[in-house]
Amino acid sequence: MNIVIMAGGSGTRFWPMSRGRRPKQLLNIVGGKPMIWETYQRVKDLAPDERIILVIGQEHEEETQQLFDETGVRILVEPMGRNTAPCIGLAAQYVDYCGNEDPLIILPADHYIAHPDIFRQALSAAANLAAQGGIVTLGIVPTRPETGYGYIHRDKPVAPESNAYGVRGFVEKPQLAVAEEYLVSGEFYWNAGIFAATAGTLLREFSIHMPLFAQGLKRLSSSFDTSEFSSALAKLYEETEKISFDYAIMEETSQSVYVIPCQCGWSDVGSWYSLYEVRRGREQDEDENVKDGESLLLDCQGSFVVSRGGRWVAALGLRKVLVVDTEDALLVADLERSQEIKEVTAYLEAKELKELL
Amino acid sequence: MNIVIMAGGSGTRFWPMSRGRRPKQLLNIVGGKPMIWETYQRVKDLAPDERIILVIGQEHEEETQQLFDETGVRILVEPMGRNTAPCIGLAAQYVDYCGNEDPLIILPADHYIAHPDIFRQALSAAANLAAQGGIVTLGIVPTRPETGYGYIHRDKPVAPESNAYGVRGFVEKPQLAVAEEYLVSGEFYWNAGIFAATAGTLLREFSIHMPLFAQGLKRLSSSFDTSEFSSALAKLYEETEKISFDYAIMEETSQSVYVIPCQCGWSDVGSWYSLYEVRRGREQDEDENVKDGESLLLDCQGSFVVSRGGRWVAALGLRKVLVVDTEDALLVADLERSQEIKEVTAYLEAKELKELL
């Protein structure tokens, strides 16, 4: 199979550690290495390096190149972020250009998987099914009535050897009561944005649902691996709208769509709290604290102390508090409200404090 | 009158801002200037500069000299800390050496006074009374059943023109129930360690209750303002025990002792919480937060954010949290438990992290 690792994000949800030049996928916030490297390590046994494609933003090219210097992975550089649909289209066109008919597994660079073996089994099953046509998604078995994710509503079982189901539909982020029903029903999965399909299947879908973009991709094919590639891609991306693969393709397609349930301890690590939960499972102390870097925690509970600024940190009597110390900025927050960090970054933007963004 | 400002402390209660080389009295934590300077400003209209004596520790000599460079105050340097009794004895001997028979007002360098006019009136009254003999203490009218201070139990009124009382006795830090009785009775005052007496009165007391030390002081008198002074004082201090003036003299004396009640908005600023309370009265925002330095507080309440490390600080959703950011160390604590910082400094001592102390 081919593996496409999407690393185009430039989120600020891990401010002050994540910055424009250093998005989440380049941070070593869980495990010792940057998330994109951990993602690569997780899947590298499924395909040879030259079939592993990283799609990254150009502002992160140098750092990513260095990180993967000793591997044989392919790196495709996007000139600007256009969400997942153009990213997947580009990867599919590249695989097609390589003359490779094996399915693509497409996955984000910045997720965490507690049980990689189970995850790899599901990816293999997804690839096997996708080889026969259609688009396969991984469905994360929900563990709570989460209102922050989209859901996949399964249909009847198909292809019992791969434990797959048909898909009745995709649902946007639900209200809590609805999410609770979903959890109880057992028929709904979290949509983690992990897909499998062949390049042929994907390009056919793009030609139907994003025909101009698909034509542009076809023209681009002649410039892959040439010096014209980056300017040709920049021209195409400039004319292309920002749109997600879910919205552009998955919700529109008339092809077969399947879901393979997966209980792999998945997390999108979408906030400091979410990171805390992931790391708590790996390394919490007896008071449910997690510490990262040099610090002293005295009678703290449920707190997360990140010391990356070279300073010595003392925490005393904290309850569910997040501390993130970096070289030039410090965040102290109610850990359970860490998703509100966007208000801090919005303030920094309004004040044009660009060096802190 | 003469004014003696005692600045021998080397406390670590304001860690990480206070350090061995930079004790509380040299910190600009309330008002814009170091506390010792604010104390000087508060009393300087009561006496000419040459009658204002600072008693300081030798490790703080350079910084204090610089601070008071353009004043005419006298600075006496203690070779080591010996608590308040030797400090007051030394100052009394110096005033005696100067041939000055006016009373000494003795006060700590690191207290805060919300109402300096009322404070100065009380000091003047204390000096007037002390000129007639005896030792006069200021009694801070309690505003809460504080268990962390010693109390002065007043006797009958004397000298109605100075609003003074006799003293029945000094009581150590009481239990809460006792402190509550004290508060209700109206007969007890906080002992703020502020005294008035003539040099003659004081030296007589020392000769009775610390006779060896008093003899040493007398011998020292010939070396004041000579190059032998500091080695002579070092020799004397080496032989002298650490003892407080309250314990050595006030609780032992058979002289007349008076107390003058004072409602001057006094605080000993003995902890971060105490400093927060002082500053809250001056500068709190609508959510009872106090901020010092560059920071953004989003939906915080009752929190105290000190940013002195040159970093930009964001605080989000905090409730009664203390944040103190300095160049090389960061403290985040439950604001109401800030007195437990001694556990942090004890840890640093145990780990021999001397650069942080």
PDB file of C-alpha atoms in Angstrom, chain A residues 59-158:
ATOM      1  CA  GLU A  59       7.075  26.961   5.870  1.00  0.00           C
ATOM      2  CA  HIS A  60       7.868  23.608   7.506  1.00  0.00           C
ATOM      3  CA  GLU A  61       9.852  22.150   4.622  1.00  0.00           C
ATOM      4  CA  GLU A  62      13.325  22.646   6.041  1.00  0.00           C
ATOM      5  CA  GLU A  63      12.554  21.202   9.463  1.00  0.00           C
ATOM      6  CA  THR A  64      10.669  18.239   7.980  1.00  0.00           C
ATOM      7  CA  GLN A  65      13.430  17.525   5.458  1.00  0.00           C
ATOM      8  CA  GLN A  66      15.985  17.448   8.286  1.00  0.00           C
ATOM      9  CA  LEU A  67      13.806  15.199  10.408  1.00  0.00           C
ATOM     10  CA  PHE A  68      13.362  12.653   7.614  1.00  0.00           C
ATOM     11  CA  ASP A  69      16.830  13.090   6.173  1.00  0.00           C
ATOM     12  CA  GLU A  70      17.873   9.501   6.712  1.00  0.00           C
ATOM     13  CA  THR A  71      14.654   7.949   5.472  1.00  0.00           C
ATOM     14  CA  GLY A  72      13.515   7.403   1.922  1.00  0.00           C
ATOM     15  CA  VAL A  73      10.072   8.983   2.293  1.00  0.00           C
ATOM     16  CA  ARG A  74       8.684  11.285  -0.399  1.00  0.00           C
ATOM     17  CA  ILE A  75       7.851  14.827   0.620  1.00  0.00           C
ATOM     18  CA  LEU A  76       5.282  16.876  -1.270  1.00  0.00           C
ATOM     19  CA  VAL A  77       5.304  20.562  -0.344  1.00  0.00           C
ATOM     20  CA  GLU A  78       2.054  22.511  -0.479  1.00  0.00           C
ATOM     21  CA  PRO A  79       2.562  26.212  -1.231  1.00  0.00           C
ATOM     22  CA  MET A  80      -0.386  27.121   1.020  1.00  0.00           C
ATOM     23  CA  GLY A  81      -2.986  25.370   3.136  1.00  0.00           C
ATOM     24  CA  ARG A  82      -6.117  24.352   1.221  1.00  0.00           C
ATOM     25  CA  ASN A  83      -7.589  21.866   3.717  1.00  0.00           C
ATOM     26  CA  THR A  84      -7.641  18.108   3.100  1.00  0.00           C
ATOM     27  CA  ALA A  85      -9.381  17.697  -0.280  1.00  0.00           C
ATOM     28  CA  PRO A  86      -6.629  19.318  -2.425  1.00  0.00           C
ATOM     29  CA  CYS A  87      -4.008  17.611  -0.254  1.00  0.00           C
ATOM     30  CA  ILE A  88      -5.482  14.162  -0.915  1.00  0.00           C
ATOM     31  CA  GLY A  89      -6.014  14.961  -4.579  1.00  0.00           C
ATOM     32  CA  LEU A  90      -2.366  15.942  -4.917  1.00  0.00           C
ATOM     33  CA  ALA A  91      -1.168  12.751  -3.225  1.00  0.00           C
ATOM     34  CA  ALA A  92      -3.455  10.612  -5.388  1.00  0.00           C
ATOM     35  CA  GLN A  93      -2.191  12.292  -8.550  1.00  0.00           C
ATOM     36  CA  TYR A  94       1.395  11.694  -7.439  1.00  0.00           C
ATOM     37  CA  VAL A  95       0.769   7.988  -6.785  1.00  0.00           C
ATOM     38  CA  ASP A  96      -0.956   7.748 -10.177  1.00  0.00           C
ATOM     39  CA  TYR A  97       2.060   9.466 -11.787  1.00  0.00           C
ATOM     40  CA  CYS A  98       4.264   6.814 -10.147  1.00  0.00           C
ATOM     41  CA  GLY A  99       2.144   4.200 -11.916  1.00  0.00           C
ATOM     42  CA  ASN A 100       1.165   2.633  -8.654  1.00  0.00           C
ATOM     43  CA  GLU A 101      -2.246   0.987  -8.404  1.00  0.00           C
ATOM     44  CA  ASP A 102      -2.113  -0.058  -4.771  1.00  0.00           C
ATOM     45  CA  PRO A 103      -4.436   1.744  -2.398  1.00  0.00           C
ATOM     46  CA  LEU A 104      -3.470   4.883  -0.506  1.00  0.00           C
ATOM     47  CA  ILE A 105      -3.917   5.029   3.244  1.00  0.00           C
ATOM     48  CA  ILE A 106      -4.431   8.677   4.121  1.00  0.00           C
ATOM     49  CA  LEU A 107      -3.943   9.824   7.691  1.00  0.00           C
ATOM     50  CA  PRO A 108      -3.180  12.979   9.668  1.00  0.00           C
ATOM     51  CA  ALA A 109       0.337  13.522  11.039  1.00  0.00           C
ATOM     52  CA  ASP A 110      -0.743  14.737  14.453  1.00  0.00           C
ATOM     53  CA  HIS A 111      -2.887  12.068  16.041  1.00  0.00           C
ATOM     54  CA  TYR A 112      -2.003   9.719  18.867  1.00  0.00           C
ATOM     55  CA  ILE A 113      -2.665   5.977  18.889  1.00  0.00           C
ATOM     56  CA  ALA A 114      -2.329   4.097  22.157  1.00  0.00           C
ATOM     57  CA  HIS A 115      -2.439   0.660  20.515  1.00  0.00           C
ATOM     58  CA  PRO A 116      -0.472   0.800  17.265  1.00  0.00           C
ATOM     59  CA  ASP A 117      -0.840  -2.929  16.527  1.00  0.00           C
ATOM     60  CA  ILE A 118      -4.618  -2.705  16.444  1.00  0.00           C
ATOM     61  CA  PHE A 119      -4.342   0.457  14.361  1.00  0.00           C
ATOM     62  CA  ARG A 120      -2.057  -1.217  11.817  1.00  0.00           C
ATOM     63  CA  GLN A 121      -4.392  -4.210  11.573  1.00  0.00           C
ATOM     64  CA  ALA A 122      -7.278  -1.869  10.778  1.00  0.00           C
ATOM     65  CA  LEU A 123      -5.200  -0.009   8.181  1.00  0.00           C
ATOM     66  CA  SER A 124      -4.270  -3.298   6.498  1.00  0.00           C
ATOM     67  CA  ALA A 125      -7.905  -4.348   6.443  1.00  0.00           C
ATOM     68  CA  ALA A 126      -8.880  -0.953   5.027  1.00  0.00           C
ATOM     69  CA  ALA A 127      -6.231  -1.219   2.307  1.00  0.00           C
ATOM     70  CA  ASN A 128      -7.349  -4.735   1.369  1.00  0.00           C
ATOM     71  CA  LEU A 129     -10.943  -3.624   1.061  1.00  0.00           C
ATOM     72  CA  ALA A 130     -10.050  -0.431  -0.823  1.00  0.00           C
ATOM     73  CA  ALA A 131      -8.058  -2.454  -3.349  1.00  0.00           C
ATOM     74  CA  GLN A 132     -11.408  -3.854  -4.515  1.00  0.00           C
ATOM     75  CA  GLY A 133     -12.843  -0.371  -5.095  1.00  0.00           C
ATOM     76  CA  GLY A 134     -14.723   2.225  -3.071  1.00  0.00           C
ATOM     77  CA  ILE A 135     -13.540   4.417  -0.239  1.00  0.00           C
ATOM     78  CA  VAL A 136     -12.892   2.987   3.203  1.00  0.00           C
ATOM     79  CA  THR A 137     -12.844   5.058   6.373  1.00  0.00           C
ATOM     80  CA  LEU A 138     -11.649   4.099   9.798  1.00  0.00           C
ATOM     81  CA  GLY A 139     -14.394   4.497  12.392  1.00  0.00           C
ATOM     82  CA  ILE A 140     -13.133   5.129  15.904  1.00  0.00           C
ATOM     83  CA  VAL A 141     -15.358   3.376  18.438  1.00  0.00           C
ATOM     84  CA  PRO A 142     -16.540   6.221  20.716  1.00  0.00           C
ATOM     85  CA  THR A 143     -15.673   6.115  24.397  1.00  0.00           C
ATOM     86  CA  ARG A 144     -17.655   9.201  25.445  1.00  0.00           C
ATOM     87  CA  PRO A 145     -20.477  11.372  24.064  1.00  0.00           C
ATOM     88  CA  GLU A 146     -18.057  13.735  22.361  1.00  0.00           C
ATOM     89  CA  THR A 147     -19.650  16.771  20.703  1.00  0.00           C
ATOM     90  CA  GLY A 148     -16.480  17.986  19.050  1.00  0.00           C
ATOM     91  CA  TYR A 149     -16.171  15.340  16.335  1.00  0.00           C
ATOM     92  CA  GLY A 150     -18.096  14.301  13.253  1.00  0.00           C
ATOM     93  CA  TYR A 151     -19.646  10.830  13.320  1.00  0.00           C
ATOM     94  CA  ILE A 152     -20.000   8.024  10.779  1.00  0.00           C
ATOM     95  CA  HIS A 153     -23.313   6.159  10.854  1.00  0.00           C
ATOM     96  CA  ARG A 154     -22.730   2.574   9.884  1.00  0.00           C
ATOM     97  CA  ASP A 155     -25.030   0.472   7.722  1.00  0.00           C
ATOM     98  CA  LYS A 156     -25.097  -3.324   7.345  1.00  0.00           C
ATOM     99  CA  PRO A 157     -21.971  -5.445   7.637  1.00  0.00           C
ATOM    100  CA  VAL A 158     -20.092  -6.127   4.409  1.00  0.00           C
TER     101      VAL A 158
END
